[in-house]
Coordinates of C-alpha atoms in Angstrom, one line a residue:
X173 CA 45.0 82.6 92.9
X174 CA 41.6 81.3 92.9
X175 CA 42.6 77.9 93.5
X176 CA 44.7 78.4 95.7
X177 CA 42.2 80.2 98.3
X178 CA 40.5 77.1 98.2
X179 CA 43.4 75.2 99.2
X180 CA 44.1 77.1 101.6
X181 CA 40.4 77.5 103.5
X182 CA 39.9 73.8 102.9
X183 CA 43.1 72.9 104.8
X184 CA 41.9 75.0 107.7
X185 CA 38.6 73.4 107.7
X186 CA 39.2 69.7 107.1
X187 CA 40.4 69.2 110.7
X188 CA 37.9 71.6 112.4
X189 CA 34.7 70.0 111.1
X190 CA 35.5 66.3 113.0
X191 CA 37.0 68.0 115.8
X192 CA 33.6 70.3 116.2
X193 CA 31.9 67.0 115.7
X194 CA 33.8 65.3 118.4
X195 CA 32.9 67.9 121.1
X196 CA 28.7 68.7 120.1
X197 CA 28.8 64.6 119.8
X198 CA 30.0 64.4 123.9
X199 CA 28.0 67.7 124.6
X200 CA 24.7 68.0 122.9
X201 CA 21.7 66.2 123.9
X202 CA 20.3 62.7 123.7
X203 CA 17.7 60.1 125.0
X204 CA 18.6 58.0 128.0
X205 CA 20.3 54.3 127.2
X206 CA 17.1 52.7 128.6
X207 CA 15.2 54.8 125.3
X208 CA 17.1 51.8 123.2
X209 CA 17.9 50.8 119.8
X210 CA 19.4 53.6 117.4
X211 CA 16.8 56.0 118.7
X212 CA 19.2 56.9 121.8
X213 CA 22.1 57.6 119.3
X214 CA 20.4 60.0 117.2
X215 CA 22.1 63.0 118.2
X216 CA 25.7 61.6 118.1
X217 CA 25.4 59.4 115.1
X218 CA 24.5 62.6 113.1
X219 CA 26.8 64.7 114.3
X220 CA 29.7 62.0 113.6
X221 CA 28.3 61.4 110.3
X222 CA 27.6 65.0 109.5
X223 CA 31.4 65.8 111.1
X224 CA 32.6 63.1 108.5
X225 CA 30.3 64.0 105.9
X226 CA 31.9 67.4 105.7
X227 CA 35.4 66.6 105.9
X228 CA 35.0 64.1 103.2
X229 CA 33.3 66.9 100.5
X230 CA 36.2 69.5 101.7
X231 CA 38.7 66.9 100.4
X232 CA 37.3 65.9 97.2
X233 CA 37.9 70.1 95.7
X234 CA 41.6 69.7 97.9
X235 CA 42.4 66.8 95.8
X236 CA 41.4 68.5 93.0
X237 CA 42.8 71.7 93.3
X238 CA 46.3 69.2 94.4
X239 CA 46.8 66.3 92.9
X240 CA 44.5 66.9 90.0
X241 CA 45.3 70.2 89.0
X242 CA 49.3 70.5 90.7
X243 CA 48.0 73.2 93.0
X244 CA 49.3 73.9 96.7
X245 CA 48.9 76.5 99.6
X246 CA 50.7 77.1 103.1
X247 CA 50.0 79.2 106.1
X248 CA 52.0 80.4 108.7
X249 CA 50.5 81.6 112.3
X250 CA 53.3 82.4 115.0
X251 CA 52.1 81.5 118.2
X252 CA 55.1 81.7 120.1
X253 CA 58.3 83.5 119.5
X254 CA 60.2 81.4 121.6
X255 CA 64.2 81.8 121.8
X256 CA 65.9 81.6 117.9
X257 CA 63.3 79.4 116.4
X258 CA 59.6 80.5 116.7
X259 CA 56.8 78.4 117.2
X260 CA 54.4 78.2 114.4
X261 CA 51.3 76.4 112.7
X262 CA 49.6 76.3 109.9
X263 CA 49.0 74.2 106.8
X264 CA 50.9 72.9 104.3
X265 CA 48.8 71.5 101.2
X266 CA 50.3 69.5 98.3
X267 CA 49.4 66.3 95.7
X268 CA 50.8 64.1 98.7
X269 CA 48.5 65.9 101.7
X270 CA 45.3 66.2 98.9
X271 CA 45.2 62.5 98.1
X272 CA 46.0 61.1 101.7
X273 CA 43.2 63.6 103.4
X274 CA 40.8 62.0 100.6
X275 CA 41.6 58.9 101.6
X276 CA 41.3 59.1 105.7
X277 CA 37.8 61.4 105.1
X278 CA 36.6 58.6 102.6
X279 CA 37.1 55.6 105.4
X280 CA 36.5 57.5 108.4
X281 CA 33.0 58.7 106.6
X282 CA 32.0 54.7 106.2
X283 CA 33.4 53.7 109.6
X284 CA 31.3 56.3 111.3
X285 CA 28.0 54.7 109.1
X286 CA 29.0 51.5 109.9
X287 CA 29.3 51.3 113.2
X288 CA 25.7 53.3 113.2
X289 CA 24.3 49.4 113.1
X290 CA 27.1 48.0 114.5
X291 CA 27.1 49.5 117.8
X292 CA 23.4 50.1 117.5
X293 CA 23.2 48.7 121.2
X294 CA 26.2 49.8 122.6
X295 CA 25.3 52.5 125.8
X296 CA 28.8 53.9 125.3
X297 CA 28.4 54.5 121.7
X298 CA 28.5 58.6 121.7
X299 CA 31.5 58.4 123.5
X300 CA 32.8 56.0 120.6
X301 CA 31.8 58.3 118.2
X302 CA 33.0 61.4 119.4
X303 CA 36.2 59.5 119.7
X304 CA 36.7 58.2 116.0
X305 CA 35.8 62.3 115.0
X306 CA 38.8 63.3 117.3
X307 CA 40.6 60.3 116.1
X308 CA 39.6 61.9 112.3
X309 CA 40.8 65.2 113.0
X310 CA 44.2 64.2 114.2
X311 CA 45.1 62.4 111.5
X312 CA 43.6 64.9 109.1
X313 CA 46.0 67.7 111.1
X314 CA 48.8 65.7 110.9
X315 CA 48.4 65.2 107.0
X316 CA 48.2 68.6 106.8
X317 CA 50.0 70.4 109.1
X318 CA 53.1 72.9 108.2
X319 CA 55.4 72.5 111.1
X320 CA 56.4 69.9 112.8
X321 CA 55.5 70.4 116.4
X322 CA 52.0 71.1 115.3
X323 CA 52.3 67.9 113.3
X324 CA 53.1 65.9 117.1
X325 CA 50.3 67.2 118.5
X326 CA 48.0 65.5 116.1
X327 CA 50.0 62.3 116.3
X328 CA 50.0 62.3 119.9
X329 CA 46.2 63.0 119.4
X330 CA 45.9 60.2 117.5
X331 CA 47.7 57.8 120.2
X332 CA 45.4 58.5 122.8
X333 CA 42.1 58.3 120.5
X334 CA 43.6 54.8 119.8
X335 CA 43.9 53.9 124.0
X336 CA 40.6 55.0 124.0
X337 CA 38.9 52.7 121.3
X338 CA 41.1 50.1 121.4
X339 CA 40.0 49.9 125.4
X340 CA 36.6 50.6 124.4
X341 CA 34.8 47.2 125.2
X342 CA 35.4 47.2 129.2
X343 CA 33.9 44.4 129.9
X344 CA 36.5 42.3 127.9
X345 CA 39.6 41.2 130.3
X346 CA 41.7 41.4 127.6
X347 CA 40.7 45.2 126.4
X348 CA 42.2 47.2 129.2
X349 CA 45.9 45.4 128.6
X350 CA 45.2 45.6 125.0
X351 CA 44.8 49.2 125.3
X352 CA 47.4 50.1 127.7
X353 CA 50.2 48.2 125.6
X354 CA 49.2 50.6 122.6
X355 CA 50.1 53.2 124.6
X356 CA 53.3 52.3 126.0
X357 CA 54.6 50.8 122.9
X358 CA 53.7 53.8 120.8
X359 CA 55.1 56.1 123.0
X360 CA 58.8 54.2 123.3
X361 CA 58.4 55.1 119.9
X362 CA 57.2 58.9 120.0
X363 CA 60.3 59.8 122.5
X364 CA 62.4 59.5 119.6
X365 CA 60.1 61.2 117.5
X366 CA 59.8 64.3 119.9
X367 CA 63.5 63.9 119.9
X368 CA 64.2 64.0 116.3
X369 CA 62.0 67.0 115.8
X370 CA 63.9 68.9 118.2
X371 CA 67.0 68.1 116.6
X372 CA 66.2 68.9 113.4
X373 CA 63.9 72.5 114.0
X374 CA 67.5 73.3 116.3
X375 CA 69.8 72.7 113.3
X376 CA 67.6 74.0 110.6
X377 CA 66.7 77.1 112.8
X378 CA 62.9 76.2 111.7
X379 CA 60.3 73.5 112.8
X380 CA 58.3 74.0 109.2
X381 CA 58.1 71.5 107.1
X382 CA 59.4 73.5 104.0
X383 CA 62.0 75.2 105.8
X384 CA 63.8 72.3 107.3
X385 CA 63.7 70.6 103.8
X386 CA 65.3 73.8 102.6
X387 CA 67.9 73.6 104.7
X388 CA 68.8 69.9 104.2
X389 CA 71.8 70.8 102.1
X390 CA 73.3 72.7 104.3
X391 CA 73.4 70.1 107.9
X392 CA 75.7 68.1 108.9
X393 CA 75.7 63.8 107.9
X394 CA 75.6 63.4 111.3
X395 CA 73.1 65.5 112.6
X396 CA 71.0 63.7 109.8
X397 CA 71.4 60.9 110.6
X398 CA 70.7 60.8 114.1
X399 CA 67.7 63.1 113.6
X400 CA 66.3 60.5 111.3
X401 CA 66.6 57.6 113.1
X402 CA 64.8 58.9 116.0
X403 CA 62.5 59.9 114.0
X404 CA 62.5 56.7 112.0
X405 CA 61.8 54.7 116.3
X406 CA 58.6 57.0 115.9
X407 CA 57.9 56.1 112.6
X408 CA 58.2 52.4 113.6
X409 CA 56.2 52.7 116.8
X410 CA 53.1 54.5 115.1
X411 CA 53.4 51.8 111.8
X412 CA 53.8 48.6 113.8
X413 CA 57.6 47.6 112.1
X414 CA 59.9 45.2 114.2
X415 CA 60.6 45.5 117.1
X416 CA 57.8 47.8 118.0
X417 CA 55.0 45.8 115.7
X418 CA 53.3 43.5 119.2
X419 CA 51.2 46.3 119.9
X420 CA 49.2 46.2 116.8
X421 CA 47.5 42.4 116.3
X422 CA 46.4 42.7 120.2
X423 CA 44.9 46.3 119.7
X424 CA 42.0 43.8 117.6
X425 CA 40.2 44.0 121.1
X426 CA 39.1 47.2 119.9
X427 CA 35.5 47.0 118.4
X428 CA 36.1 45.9 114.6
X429 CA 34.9 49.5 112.7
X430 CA 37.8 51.2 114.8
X431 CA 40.3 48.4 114.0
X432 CA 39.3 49.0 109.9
X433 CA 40.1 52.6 110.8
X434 CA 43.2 52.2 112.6
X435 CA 44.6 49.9 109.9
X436 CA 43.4 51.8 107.0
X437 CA 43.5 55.1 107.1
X438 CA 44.6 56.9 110.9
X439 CA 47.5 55.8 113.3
X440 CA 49.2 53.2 111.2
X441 CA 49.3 55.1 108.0
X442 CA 51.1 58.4 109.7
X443 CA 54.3 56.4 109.8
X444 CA 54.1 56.2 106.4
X445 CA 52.9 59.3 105.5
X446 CA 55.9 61.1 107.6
X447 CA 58.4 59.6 105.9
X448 CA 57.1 60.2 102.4
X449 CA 56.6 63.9 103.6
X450 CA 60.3 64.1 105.0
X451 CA 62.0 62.2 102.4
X452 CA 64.7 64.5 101.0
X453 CA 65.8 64.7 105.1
X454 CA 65.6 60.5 104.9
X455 CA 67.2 60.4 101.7
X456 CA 70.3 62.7 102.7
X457 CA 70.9 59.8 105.4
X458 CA 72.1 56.8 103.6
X459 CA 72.4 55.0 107.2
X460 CA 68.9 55.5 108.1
X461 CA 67.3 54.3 104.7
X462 CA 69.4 51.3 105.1
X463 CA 68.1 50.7 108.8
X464 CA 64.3 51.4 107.3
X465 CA 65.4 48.6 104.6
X466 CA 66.4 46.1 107.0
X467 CA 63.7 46.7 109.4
X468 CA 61.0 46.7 106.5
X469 CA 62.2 43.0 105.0
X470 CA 62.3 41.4 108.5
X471 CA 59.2 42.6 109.4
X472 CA 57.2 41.8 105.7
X473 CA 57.7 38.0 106.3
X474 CA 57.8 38.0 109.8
X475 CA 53.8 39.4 109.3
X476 CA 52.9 37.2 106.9
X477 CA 54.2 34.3 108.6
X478 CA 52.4 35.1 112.1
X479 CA 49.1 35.4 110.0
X480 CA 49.1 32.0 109.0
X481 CA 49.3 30.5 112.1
X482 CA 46.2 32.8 113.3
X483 CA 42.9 31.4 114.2
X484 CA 41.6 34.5 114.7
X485 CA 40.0 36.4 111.9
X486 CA 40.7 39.8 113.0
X487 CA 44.5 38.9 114.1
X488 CA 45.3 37.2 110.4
X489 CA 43.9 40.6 109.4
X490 CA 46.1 42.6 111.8
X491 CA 49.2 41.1 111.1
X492 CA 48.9 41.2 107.5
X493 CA 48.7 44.9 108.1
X494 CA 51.9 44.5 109.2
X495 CA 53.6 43.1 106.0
X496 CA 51.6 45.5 103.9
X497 CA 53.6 48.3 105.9
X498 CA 56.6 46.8 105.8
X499 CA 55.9 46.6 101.5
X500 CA 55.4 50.6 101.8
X501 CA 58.5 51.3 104.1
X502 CA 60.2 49.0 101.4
X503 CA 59.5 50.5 98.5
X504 CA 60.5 54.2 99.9
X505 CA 63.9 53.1 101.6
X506 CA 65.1 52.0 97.8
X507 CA 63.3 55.8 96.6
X508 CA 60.1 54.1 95.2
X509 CA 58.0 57.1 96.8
X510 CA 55.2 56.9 94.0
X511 CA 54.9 53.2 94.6
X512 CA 54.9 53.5 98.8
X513 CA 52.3 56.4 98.4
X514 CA 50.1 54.3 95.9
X515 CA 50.1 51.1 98.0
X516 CA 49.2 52.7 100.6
X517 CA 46.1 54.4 99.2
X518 CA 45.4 50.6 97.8
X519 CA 45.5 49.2 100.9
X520 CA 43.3 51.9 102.8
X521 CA 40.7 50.3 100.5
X522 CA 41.2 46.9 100.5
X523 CA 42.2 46.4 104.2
X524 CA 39.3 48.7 105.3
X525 CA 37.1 46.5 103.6
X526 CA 38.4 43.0 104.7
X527 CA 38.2 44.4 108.2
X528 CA 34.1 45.4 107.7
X529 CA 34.1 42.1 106.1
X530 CA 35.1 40.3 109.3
X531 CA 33.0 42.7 111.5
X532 CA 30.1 41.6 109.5
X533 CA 30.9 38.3 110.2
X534 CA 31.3 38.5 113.8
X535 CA 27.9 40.6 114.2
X536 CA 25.9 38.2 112.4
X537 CA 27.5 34.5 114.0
X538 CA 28.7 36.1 117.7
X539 CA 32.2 34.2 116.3
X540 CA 35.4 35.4 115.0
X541 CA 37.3 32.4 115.3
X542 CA 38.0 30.3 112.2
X543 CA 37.6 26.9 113.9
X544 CA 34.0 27.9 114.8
X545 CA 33.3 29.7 111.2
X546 CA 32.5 28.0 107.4
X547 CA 30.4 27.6 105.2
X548 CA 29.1 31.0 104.9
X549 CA 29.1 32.0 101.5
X550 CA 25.9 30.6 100.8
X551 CA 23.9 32.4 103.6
X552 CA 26.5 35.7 103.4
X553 CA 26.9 36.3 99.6
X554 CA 27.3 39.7 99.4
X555 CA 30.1 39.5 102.2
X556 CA 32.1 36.7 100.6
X557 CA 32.0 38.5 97.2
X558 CA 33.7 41.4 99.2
X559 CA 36.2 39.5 101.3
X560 CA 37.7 37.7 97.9
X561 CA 38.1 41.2 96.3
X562 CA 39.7 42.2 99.4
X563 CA 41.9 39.0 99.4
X564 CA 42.9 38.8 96.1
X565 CA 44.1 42.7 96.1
X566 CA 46.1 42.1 99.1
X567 CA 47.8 39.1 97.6
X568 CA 48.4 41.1 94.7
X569 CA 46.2 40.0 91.5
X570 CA 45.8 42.6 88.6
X571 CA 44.0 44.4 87.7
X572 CA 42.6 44.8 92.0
X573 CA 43.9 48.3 92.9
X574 CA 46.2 46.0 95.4
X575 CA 47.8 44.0 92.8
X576 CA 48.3 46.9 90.9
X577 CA 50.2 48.5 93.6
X578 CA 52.2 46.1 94.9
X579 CA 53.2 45.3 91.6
X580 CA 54.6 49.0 92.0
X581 CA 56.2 48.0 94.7
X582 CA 57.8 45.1 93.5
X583 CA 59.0 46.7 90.4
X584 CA 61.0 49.1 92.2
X585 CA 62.5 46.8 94.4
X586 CA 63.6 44.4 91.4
X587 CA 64.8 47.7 89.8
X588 CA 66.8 48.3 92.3
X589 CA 67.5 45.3 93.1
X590 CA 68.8 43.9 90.2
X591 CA 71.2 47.6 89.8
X592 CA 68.8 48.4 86.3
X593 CA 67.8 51.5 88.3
X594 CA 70.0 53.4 91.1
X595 CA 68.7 53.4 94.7
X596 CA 69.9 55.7 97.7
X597 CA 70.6 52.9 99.5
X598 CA 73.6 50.2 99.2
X599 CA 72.9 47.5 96.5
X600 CA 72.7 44.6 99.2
X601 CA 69.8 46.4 101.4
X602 CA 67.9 46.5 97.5
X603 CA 68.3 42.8 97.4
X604 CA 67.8 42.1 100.6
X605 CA 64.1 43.7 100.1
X606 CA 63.5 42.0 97.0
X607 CA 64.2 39.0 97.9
X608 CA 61.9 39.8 101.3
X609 CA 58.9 40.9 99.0
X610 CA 58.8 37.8 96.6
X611 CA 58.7 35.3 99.4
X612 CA 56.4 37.4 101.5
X613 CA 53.7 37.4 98.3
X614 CA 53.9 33.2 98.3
X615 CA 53.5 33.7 102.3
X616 CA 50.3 36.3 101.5
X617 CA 48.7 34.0 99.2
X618 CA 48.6 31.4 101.6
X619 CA 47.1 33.1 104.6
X620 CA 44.5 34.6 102.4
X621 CA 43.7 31.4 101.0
X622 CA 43.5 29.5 104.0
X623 CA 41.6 32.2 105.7
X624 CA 38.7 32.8 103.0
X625 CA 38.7 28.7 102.8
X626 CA 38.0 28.4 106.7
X627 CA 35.4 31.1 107.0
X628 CA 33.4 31.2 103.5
X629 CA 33.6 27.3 102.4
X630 CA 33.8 23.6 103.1
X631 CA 30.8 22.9 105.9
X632 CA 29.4 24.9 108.5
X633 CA 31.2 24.1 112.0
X634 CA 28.5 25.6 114.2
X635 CA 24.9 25.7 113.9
X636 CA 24.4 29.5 114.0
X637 CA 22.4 30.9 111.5
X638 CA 24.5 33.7 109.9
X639 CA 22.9 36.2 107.5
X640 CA 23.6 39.3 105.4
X641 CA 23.4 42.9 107.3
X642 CA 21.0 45.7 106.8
X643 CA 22.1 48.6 105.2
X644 CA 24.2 50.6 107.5
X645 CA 26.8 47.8 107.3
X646 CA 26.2 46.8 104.0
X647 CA 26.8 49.8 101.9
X648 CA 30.0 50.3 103.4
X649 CA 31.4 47.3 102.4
X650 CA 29.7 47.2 99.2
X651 CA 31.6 51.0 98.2
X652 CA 34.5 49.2 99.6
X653 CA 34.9 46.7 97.5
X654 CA 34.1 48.9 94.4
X655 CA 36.9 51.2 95.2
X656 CA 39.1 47.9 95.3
X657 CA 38.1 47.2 91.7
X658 CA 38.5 50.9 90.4
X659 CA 40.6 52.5 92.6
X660 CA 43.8 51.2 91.0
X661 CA 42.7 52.8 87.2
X662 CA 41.7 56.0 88.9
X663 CA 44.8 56.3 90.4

């Protein structure tokens, strides 16, 4: 009982403390922009650190009490008794919710330090900040949420946090566009998704989570699969999958910290995370794994392929966050939900990293462009050392927490695949994906390469004299690349 008040509290209080931070970040005091340096940010940057701080020692005990220990909790709070099906909130606390709400406190902590030094002359930097706690909180509620329309109000949350940031820089013509397109894109998306939450809280007579799984059994094929698939445009929208995937490598306008955040641990991951939380509702719909499947091997290649023809850092970054998705989506369309959930946890740590690996390199040579980068691995040691960790998880070498994983990942799909192991999908969509993943890991391997080849070695192809950051930005991607070298025994 014990544990499970602490579940309980905890689940309450790991969306409140970011959110409180986001609003005494935009409404306390601090010095005026012309004060300069960090001195002005005081106030902001220790509120959004505290705010992060907090959330991130509430969700160690929750994965404890969860995944460690096989504890869970749920609340219910009726807000509004509307018509047959009453409106409710609450939390709902499991393994799945305690490891994922580690994983977004953990990144969102080291984002907020980071961008500390990174934005250190930024004037619109407590607004930033307040932003990424909001941004926190409304992935945190939608990890944790009970019912499903309390769960859309966090991801729609989350959508306009990422308008916000990804717009951030307004001086940059291509930031407002950038921004906007998010938007729209996501939200083609999230019309299906508000769609298919209404259809299902209808037929199931409940919008909570358990409930509707409950009643699973008992709907029609149909009404499953339709609901599903709408949800499943959502679920494509917020993860960047084909057709909805071009809003993703031009939301790298952003400032870098955000687009670490954004690709590791908030927004992209919640398509992801919904469909691991609603599987047994995927899984009764044959049709709609089988649409998943297909959309997940077109869009791991197409990714993989777009990144090597990147000059752009941050873009060959961006777009391998969309293969790595597409791996996840994969593995859970052929029932591999301990693989999807694994890689991505993995990739939070890895791809979090690589991106405050590029942000370092940007803030110390004013370039992000490979044709204007090399040679830095002499003056940027620490950074290199971090990228190829980075790289070689996301390719996939053991025993990196990323090759680790997506050797989970391929596993299941060769499982499957090959008909040793019995998918709830048809045999052909298994193959299909298996045959996707191998020549998507050659495709990986060459984009990482030529990428850490262009920016760490061979001769310098400007005269700027890059160097090593100070601490803010250092430690971050130090821990970084440490939980990419343990993170895969752990788990």
């Amino acid at each position: 009982r014990g544990g499970r008040r602490i579940v309980i509290g905890v689940a309450w209080l790991l969306p409140a403390l970011p959110a409180l931070a986001a609003v005494l970040g935009l409404l306390g005091p601090r010095r005026p922009a012309a004060a300069g340096g960090a001195r002005s940010h005081r106030w902001p940057a220790g509120v959004a650190i505290a705010g992060a701080a907090g959330a991130l020692l509430l969700a160690i005990p929750l994965a404890v009490q969860t995944a460690g220990r096989g504890g869970s909790g749920e609340t219910s709070v009726l807000i509004a008794p509307t018509g047959g099906v009453g409106v409710t909130t609450g939390t709902l606390a499991d393994g799945l919710a305690g490891v994922v709400a580690l994983m977004v406190a953990a990144v969102a902590l080291l984002v907020q330090l980071y961008s500390v030094e990174y934005l250190r002359d930024d004037t619109r930097y407590p607004a930033y900040a307040a932003e990424v706690s909001l941004f926190t909180a409304a992935m945190l509620a939608v990890v944790l949420s009970a019912d499903l329309l309390a769960l859309l109000v966090g991801w729609e949350v989350m959508g306009l946090c990422s308008y916000l940031l990804i717009g951030h820089y307004r001086d940059l013509p291509e930031a407002p566009s950038a921004a906007l397109k998010a938007f729209l894109v996501t939200r083609v998306g999230d019309v299906g998704f508000l769609l298919g939450i209404l259809l299902l809280g209808v037929s199931a007579g409940t919008f909570r989570i358990t409930g509707l799984l409950a009643a699973v059994p008992d709907l029609g094929a149909g009404t499953l699969t339709t609901a599903t698939l709408l949800l499943l445009l959502g679920v494509a929208g917020k993860s960047a999958q084909f057709p909805l995937h071009t809003w993703l490598p031009d939301a790298m306008a952003g400032p870098t910290p955000i687009s670490a955040l954004i690709h590791a641990a908030t927004m992209v991951a919640a398509g992801v995370y919904l469909v691991l939380r609603l599987f047994p509702a995927f899984a009764a719909a044959p049709v709609t794994l089988a649409v998943l499947g297909v959309v997940a091997a077109v869009t791991m290649p197409l990714g993989a392929l777009a990144a090597l023809g990147q000059d752009d850092l941050k873009r060959v970054l961006a777009w391998s966050t969309v293969s790595q998705l597409a791996y996840m989506l994969a593995a859970l369309a052929v029932g591999g939900l301990a693989a999807g959930a694994f890689h991505l946890v993995s990739h939070a740590a890895f791809k979090a990293g690589l991106f405050l690996c590029a942000g370092v390199v940007l803030h110390a040579t004013g370039a992000v462009l490979m044709s204007r980068l090399g040679g830095l691995r002499r003056a940027m040691p620490v950074t290199y050392a971090a990228f190829l960790l980075g790289g070689l998880a996301l390719v996939g070498v053991p025993p990196l927490s990323g090759g680790l994983s997506k050797d989970a990942v391929v596993e299941v799909l060769w499982e499957t695949g090959t008909g040793r192991a019995e998918a709830p999908v048809a045999r052909w969509v298994a193959v299909l994906l298996l045959v996707s993943a191998l020549g998507t890991v050659v495709l990986t391997a060459a984009y990482v390469t030529r990428a850490t080849l262009r920016v760490f070695h061979g001769a310098p192809r400007s005269d700027v004299a890059a160097h090593e950051p100070g601490g803010w930005m250092r430690w971050p991607v130090v821990l970084l690349g440490i939980a990419t070298v343990t993170l895969g025994v752990v788990v």
